CSV table of N, CA and C in Angstrom, one decimal:
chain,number,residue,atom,x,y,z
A,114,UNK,N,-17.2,-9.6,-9.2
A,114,UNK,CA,-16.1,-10.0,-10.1
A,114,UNK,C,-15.1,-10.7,-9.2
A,115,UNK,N,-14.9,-12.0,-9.6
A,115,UNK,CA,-13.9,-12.6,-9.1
A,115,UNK,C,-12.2,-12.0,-9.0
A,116,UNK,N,-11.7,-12.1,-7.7
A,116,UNK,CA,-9.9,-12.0,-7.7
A,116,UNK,C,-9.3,-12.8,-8.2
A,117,UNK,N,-8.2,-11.9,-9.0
A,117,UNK,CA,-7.0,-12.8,-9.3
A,117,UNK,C,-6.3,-13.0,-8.2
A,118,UNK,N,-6.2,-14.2,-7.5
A,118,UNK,CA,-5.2,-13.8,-6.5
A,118,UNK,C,-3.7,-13.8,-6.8
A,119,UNK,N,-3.4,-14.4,-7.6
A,119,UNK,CA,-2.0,-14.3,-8.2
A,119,UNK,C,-1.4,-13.1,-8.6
A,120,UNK,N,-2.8,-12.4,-9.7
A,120,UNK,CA,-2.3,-11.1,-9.9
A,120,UNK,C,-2.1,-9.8,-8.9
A,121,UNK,N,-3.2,-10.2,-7.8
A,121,UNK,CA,-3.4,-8.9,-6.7
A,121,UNK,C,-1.7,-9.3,-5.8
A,122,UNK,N,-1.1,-10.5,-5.9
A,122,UNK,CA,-0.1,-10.8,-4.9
A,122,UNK,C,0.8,-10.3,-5.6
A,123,UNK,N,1.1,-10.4,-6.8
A,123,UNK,CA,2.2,-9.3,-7.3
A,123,UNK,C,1.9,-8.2,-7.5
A,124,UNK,N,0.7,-7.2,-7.6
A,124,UNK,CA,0.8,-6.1,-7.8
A,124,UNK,C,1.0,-5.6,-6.4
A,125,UNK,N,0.5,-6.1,-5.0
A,125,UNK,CA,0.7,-6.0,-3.5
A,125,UNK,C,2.6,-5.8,-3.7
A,126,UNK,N,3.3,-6.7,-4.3
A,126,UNK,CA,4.6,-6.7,-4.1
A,126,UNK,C,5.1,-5.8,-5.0
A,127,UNK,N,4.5,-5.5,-5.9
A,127,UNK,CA,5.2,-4.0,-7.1
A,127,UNK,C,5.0,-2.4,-6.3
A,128,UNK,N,4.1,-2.7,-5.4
A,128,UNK,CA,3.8,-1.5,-4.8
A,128,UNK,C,5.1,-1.4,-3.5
A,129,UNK,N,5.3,-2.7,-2.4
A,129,UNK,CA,6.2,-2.7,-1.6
A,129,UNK,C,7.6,-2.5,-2.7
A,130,UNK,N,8.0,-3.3,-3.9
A,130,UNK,CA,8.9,-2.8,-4.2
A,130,UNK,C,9.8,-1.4,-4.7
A,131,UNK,N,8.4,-0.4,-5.0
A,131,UNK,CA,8.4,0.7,-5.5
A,131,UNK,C,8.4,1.4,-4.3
A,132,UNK,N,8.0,1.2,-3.2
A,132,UNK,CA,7.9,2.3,-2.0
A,132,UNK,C,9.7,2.0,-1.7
A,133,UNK,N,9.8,1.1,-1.6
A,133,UNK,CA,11.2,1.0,-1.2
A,133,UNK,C,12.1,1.4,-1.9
A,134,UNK,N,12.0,1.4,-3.1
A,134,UNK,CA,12.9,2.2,-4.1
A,134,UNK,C,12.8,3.4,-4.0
A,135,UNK,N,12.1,4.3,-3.3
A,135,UNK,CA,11.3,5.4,-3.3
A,135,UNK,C,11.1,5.8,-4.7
A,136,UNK,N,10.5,5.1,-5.5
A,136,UNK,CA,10.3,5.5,-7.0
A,136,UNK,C,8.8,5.7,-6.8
A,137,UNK,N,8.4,7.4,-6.8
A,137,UNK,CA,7.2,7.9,-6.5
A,137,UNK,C,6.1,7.1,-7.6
A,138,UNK,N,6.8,7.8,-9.0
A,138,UNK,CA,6.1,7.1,-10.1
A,138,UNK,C,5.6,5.6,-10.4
A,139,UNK,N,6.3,4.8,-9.5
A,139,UNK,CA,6.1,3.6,-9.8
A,139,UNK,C,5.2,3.0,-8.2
A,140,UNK,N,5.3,3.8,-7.6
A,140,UNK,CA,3.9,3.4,-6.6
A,140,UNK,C,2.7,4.0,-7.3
A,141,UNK,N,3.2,5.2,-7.8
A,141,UNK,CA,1.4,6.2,-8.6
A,141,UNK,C,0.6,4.8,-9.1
A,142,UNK,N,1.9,4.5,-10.0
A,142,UNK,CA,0.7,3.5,-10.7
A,142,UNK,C,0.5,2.3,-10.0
A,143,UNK,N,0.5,1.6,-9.0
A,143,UNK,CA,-0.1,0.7,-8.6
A,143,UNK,C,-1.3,1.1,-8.5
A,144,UNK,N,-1.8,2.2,-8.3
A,144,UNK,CA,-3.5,3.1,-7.7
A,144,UNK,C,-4.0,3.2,-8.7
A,145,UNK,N,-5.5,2.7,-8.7
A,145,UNK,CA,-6.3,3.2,-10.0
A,145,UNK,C,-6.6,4.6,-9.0
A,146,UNK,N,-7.1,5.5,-10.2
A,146,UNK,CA,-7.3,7.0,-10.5
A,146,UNK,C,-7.9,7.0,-8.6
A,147,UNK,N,-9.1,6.5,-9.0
A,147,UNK,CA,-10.0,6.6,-8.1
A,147,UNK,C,-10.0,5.5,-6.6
A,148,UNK,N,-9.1,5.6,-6.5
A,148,UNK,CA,-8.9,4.3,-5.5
A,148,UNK,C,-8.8,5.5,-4.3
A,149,UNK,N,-8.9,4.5,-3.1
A,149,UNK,CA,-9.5,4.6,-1.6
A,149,UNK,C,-8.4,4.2,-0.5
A,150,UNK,N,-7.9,4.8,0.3
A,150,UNK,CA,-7.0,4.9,1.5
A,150,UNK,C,-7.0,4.9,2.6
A,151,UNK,N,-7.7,4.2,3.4
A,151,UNK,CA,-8.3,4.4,4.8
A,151,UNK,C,-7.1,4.0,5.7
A,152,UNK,N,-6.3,5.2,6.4
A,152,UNK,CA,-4.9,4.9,7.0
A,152,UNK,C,-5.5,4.8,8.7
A,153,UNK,N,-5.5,4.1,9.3
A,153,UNK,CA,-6.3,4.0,10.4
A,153,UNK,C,-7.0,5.4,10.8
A,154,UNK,N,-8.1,5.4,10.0
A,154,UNK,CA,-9.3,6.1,9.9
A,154,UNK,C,-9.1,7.9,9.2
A,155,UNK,N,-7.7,7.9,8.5
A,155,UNK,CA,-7.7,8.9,7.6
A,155,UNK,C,-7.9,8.5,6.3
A,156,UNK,N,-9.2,8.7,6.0
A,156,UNK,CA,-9.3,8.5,4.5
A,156,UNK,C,-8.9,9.1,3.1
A,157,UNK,N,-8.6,9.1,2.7
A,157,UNK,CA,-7.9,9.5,1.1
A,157,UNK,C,-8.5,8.7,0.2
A,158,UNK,N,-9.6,9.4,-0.4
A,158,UNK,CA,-10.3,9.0,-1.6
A,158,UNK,C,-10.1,9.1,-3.0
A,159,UNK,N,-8.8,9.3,-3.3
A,159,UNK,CA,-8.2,9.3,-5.0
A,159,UNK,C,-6.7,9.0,-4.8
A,160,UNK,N,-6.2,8.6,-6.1
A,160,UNK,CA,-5.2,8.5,-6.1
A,160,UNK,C,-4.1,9.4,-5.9
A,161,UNK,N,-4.6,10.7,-6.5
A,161,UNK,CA,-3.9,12.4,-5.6
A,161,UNK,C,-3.7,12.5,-4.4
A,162,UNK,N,-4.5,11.9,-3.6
A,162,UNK,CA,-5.3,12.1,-2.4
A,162,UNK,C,-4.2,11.5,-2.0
A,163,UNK,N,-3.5,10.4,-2.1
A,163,UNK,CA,-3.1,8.9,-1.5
A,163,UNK,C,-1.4,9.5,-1.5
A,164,UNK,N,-1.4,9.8,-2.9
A,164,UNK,CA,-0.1,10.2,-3.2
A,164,UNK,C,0.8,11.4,-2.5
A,165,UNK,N,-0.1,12.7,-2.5
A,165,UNK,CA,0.0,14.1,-2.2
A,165,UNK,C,0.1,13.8,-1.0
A,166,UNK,N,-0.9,13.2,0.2
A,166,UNK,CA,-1.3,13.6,1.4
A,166,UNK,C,-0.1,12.3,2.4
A,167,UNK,N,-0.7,11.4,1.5
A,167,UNK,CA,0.1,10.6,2.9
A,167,UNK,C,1.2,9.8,2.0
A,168,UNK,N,1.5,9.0,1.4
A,168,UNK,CA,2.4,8.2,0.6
A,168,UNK,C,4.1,8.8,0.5
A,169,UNK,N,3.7,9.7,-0.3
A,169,UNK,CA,5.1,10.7,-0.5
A,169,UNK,C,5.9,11.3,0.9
A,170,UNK,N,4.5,12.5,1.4
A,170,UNK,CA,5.4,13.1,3.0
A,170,UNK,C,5.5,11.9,3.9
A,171,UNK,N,4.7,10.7,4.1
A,171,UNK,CA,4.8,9.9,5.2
A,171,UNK,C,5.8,9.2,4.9
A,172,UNK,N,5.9,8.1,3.7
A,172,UNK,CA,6.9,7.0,3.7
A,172,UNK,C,7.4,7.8,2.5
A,173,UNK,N,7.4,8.1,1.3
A,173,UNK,CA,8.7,8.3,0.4
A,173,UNK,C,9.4,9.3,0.8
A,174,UNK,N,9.1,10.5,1.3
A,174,UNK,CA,10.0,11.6,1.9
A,174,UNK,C,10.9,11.0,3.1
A,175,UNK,N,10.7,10.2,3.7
A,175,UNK,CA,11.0,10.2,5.0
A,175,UNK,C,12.6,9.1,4.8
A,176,UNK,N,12.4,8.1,3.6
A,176,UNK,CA,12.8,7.1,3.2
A,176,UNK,C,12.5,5.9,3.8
A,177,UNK,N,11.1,5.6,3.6
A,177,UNK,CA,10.4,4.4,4.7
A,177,UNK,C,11.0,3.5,3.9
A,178,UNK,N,10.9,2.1,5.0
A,178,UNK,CA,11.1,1.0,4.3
A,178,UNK,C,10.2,-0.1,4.9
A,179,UNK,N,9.2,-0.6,4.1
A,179,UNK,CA,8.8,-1.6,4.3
A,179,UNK,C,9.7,-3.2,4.3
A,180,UNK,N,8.5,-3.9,5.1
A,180,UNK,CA,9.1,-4.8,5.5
A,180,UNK,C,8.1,-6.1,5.4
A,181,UNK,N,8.0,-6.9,4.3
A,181,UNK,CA,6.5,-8.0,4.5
A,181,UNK,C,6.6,-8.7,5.4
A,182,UNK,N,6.1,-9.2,6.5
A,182,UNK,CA,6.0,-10.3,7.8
A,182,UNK,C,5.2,-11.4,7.3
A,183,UNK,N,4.1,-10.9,6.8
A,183,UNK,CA,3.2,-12.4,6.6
A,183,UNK,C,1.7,-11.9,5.9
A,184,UNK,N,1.2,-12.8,5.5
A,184,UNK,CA,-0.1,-12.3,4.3
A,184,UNK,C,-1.0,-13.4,4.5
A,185,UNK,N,-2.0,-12.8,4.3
A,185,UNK,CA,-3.3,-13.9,4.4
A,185,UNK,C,-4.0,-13.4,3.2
A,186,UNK,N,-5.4,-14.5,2.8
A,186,UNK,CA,-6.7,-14.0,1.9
A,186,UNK,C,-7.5,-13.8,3.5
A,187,UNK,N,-8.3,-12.3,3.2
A,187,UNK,CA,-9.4,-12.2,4.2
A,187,UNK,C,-10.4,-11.7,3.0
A,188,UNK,N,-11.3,-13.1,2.3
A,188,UNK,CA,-12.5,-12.6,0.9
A,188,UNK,C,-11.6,-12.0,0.3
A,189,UNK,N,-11.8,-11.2,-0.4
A,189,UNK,CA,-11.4,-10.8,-1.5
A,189,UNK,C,-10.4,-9.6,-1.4
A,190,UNK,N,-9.7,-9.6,0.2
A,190,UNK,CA,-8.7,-8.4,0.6
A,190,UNK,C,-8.0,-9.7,0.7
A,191,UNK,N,-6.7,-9.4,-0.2
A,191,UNK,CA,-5.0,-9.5,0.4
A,191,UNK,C,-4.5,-8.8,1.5
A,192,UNK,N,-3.9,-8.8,2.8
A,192,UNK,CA,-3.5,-8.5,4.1
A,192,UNK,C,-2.4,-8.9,3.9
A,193,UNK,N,-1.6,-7.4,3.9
A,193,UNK,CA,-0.5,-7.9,4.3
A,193,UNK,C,0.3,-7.4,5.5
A,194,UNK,N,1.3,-7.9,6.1
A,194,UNK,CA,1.9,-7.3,7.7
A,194,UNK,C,2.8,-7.0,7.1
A,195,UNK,N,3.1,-5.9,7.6
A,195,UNK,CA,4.7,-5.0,7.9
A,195,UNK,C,5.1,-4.7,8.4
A,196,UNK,N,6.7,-4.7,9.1
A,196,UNK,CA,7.1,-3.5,9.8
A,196,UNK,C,7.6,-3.1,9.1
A,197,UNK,N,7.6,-1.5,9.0
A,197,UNK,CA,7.7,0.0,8.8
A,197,UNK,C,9.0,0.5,9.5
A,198,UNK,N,10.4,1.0,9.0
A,198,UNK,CA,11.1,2.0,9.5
A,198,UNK,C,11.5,3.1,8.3
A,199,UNK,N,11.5,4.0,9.2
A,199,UNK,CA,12.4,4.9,8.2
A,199,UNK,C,13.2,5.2,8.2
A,200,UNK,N,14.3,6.0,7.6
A,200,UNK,CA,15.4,6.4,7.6
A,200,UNK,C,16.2,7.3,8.9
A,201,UNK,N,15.0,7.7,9.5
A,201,UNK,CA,15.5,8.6,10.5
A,201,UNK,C,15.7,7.4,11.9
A,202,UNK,N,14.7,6.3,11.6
A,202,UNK,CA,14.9,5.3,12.7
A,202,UNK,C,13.8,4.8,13.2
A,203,UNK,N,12.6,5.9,12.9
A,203,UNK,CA,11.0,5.7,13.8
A,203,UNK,C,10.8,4.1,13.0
A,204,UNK,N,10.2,3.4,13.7
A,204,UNK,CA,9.1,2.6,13.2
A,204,UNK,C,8.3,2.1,13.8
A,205,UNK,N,7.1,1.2,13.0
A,205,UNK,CA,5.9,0.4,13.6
A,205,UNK,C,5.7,-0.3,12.4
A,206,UNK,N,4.5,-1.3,13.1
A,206,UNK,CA,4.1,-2.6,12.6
A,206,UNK,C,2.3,-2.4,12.2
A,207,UNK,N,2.3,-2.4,11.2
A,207,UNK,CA,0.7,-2.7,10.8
A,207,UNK,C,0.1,-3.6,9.3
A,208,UNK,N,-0.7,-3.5,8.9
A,208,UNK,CA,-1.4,-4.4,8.3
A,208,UNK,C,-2.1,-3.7,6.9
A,209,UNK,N,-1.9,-3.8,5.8
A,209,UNK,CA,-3.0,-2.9,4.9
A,209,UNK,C,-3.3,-4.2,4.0
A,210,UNK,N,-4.8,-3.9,4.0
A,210,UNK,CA,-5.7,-4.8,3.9
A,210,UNK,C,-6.0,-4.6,2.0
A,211,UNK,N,-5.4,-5.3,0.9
A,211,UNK,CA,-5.9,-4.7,-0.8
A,211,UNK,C,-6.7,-5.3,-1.1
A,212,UNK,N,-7.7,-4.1,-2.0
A,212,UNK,CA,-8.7,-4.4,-2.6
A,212,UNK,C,-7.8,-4.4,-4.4
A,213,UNK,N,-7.5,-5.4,-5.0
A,213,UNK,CA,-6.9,-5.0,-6.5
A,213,UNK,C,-7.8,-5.7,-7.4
A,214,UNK,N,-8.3,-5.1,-8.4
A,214,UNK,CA,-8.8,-5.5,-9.5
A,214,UNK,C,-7.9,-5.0,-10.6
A,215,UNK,N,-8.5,-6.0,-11.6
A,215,UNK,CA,-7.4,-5.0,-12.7
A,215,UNK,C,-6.5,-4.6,-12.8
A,216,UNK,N,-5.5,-5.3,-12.2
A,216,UNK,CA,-4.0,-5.1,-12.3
A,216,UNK,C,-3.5,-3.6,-11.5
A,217,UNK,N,-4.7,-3.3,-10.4
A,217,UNK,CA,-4.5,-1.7,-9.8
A,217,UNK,C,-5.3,-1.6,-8.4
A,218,UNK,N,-4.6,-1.4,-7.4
A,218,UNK,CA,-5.4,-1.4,-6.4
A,218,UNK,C,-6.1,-0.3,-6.3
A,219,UNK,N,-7.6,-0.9,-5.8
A,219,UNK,CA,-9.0,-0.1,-5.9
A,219,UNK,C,-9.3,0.5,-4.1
A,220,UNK,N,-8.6,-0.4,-3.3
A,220,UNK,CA,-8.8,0.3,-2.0
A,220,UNK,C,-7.7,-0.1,-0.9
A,221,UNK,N,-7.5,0.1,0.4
A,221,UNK,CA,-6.5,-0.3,1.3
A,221,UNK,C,-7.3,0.3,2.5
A,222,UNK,N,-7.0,-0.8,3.3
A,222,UNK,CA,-7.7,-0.6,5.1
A,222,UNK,C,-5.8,-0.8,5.7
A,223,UNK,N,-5.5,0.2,6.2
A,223,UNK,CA,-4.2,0.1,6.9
A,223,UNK,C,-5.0,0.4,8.5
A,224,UNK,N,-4.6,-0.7,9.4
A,224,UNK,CA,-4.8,-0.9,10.8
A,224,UNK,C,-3.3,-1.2,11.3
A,225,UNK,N,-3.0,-0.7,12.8
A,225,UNK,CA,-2.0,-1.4,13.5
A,225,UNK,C,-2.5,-2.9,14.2
């Protein structure tokens, strides 16, 4: 099935917009049910998974804030760069790689 790339680029930015708002609800739903999380080689295979385990305690508890740097097409993944701080001050710079069909991302490769 062909990408929208227009659609995957704003749903990539409704997800950065929602994390930063820390509006939990409004990142849930960027995730289909069953969507895929590979955080440099922690994988989270549902959208519970994504939410419960690393989303919420890592960046919405903490008050992360993303940051877009720069974006490419690699095939049918949108890449996008961030730097990452949080509220407490930590940060770093890495890359999550979407897979979005259907108006919902179906997977994410996050590498530093």
């Amino acid at each position: 099935m062909p990408v929208d790339k227009a659609e995957a680029e704003r749903v990539a930015r409704r997800f950065l917009d929602a994390a930063n708002a820390g509006d939990t609800k409004g990142v849930e739903a960027t995730f289909a049910e069953n969507a895929r999380f590979d955080s440099v080689g922690r994988v989270y295979p549902s959208r519970a998974d994504i939410m419960n385990r690393f989303l919420i305690p890592e960046v919405l508890d903490v008050g992360g804030r993303y940051k877009a740097t720069g974006s490419r097409w690699d095939g049918d993944r949108y890449v996008v760069n961030y730097d990452f701080k949080t509220s407490g001050g930590g940060g770093e710079s890495f890359s999550y790689a979407f897979l979005i069909q259907d108006g919902l991302i179906r997977d994410v490769v996050g590498r530093y």
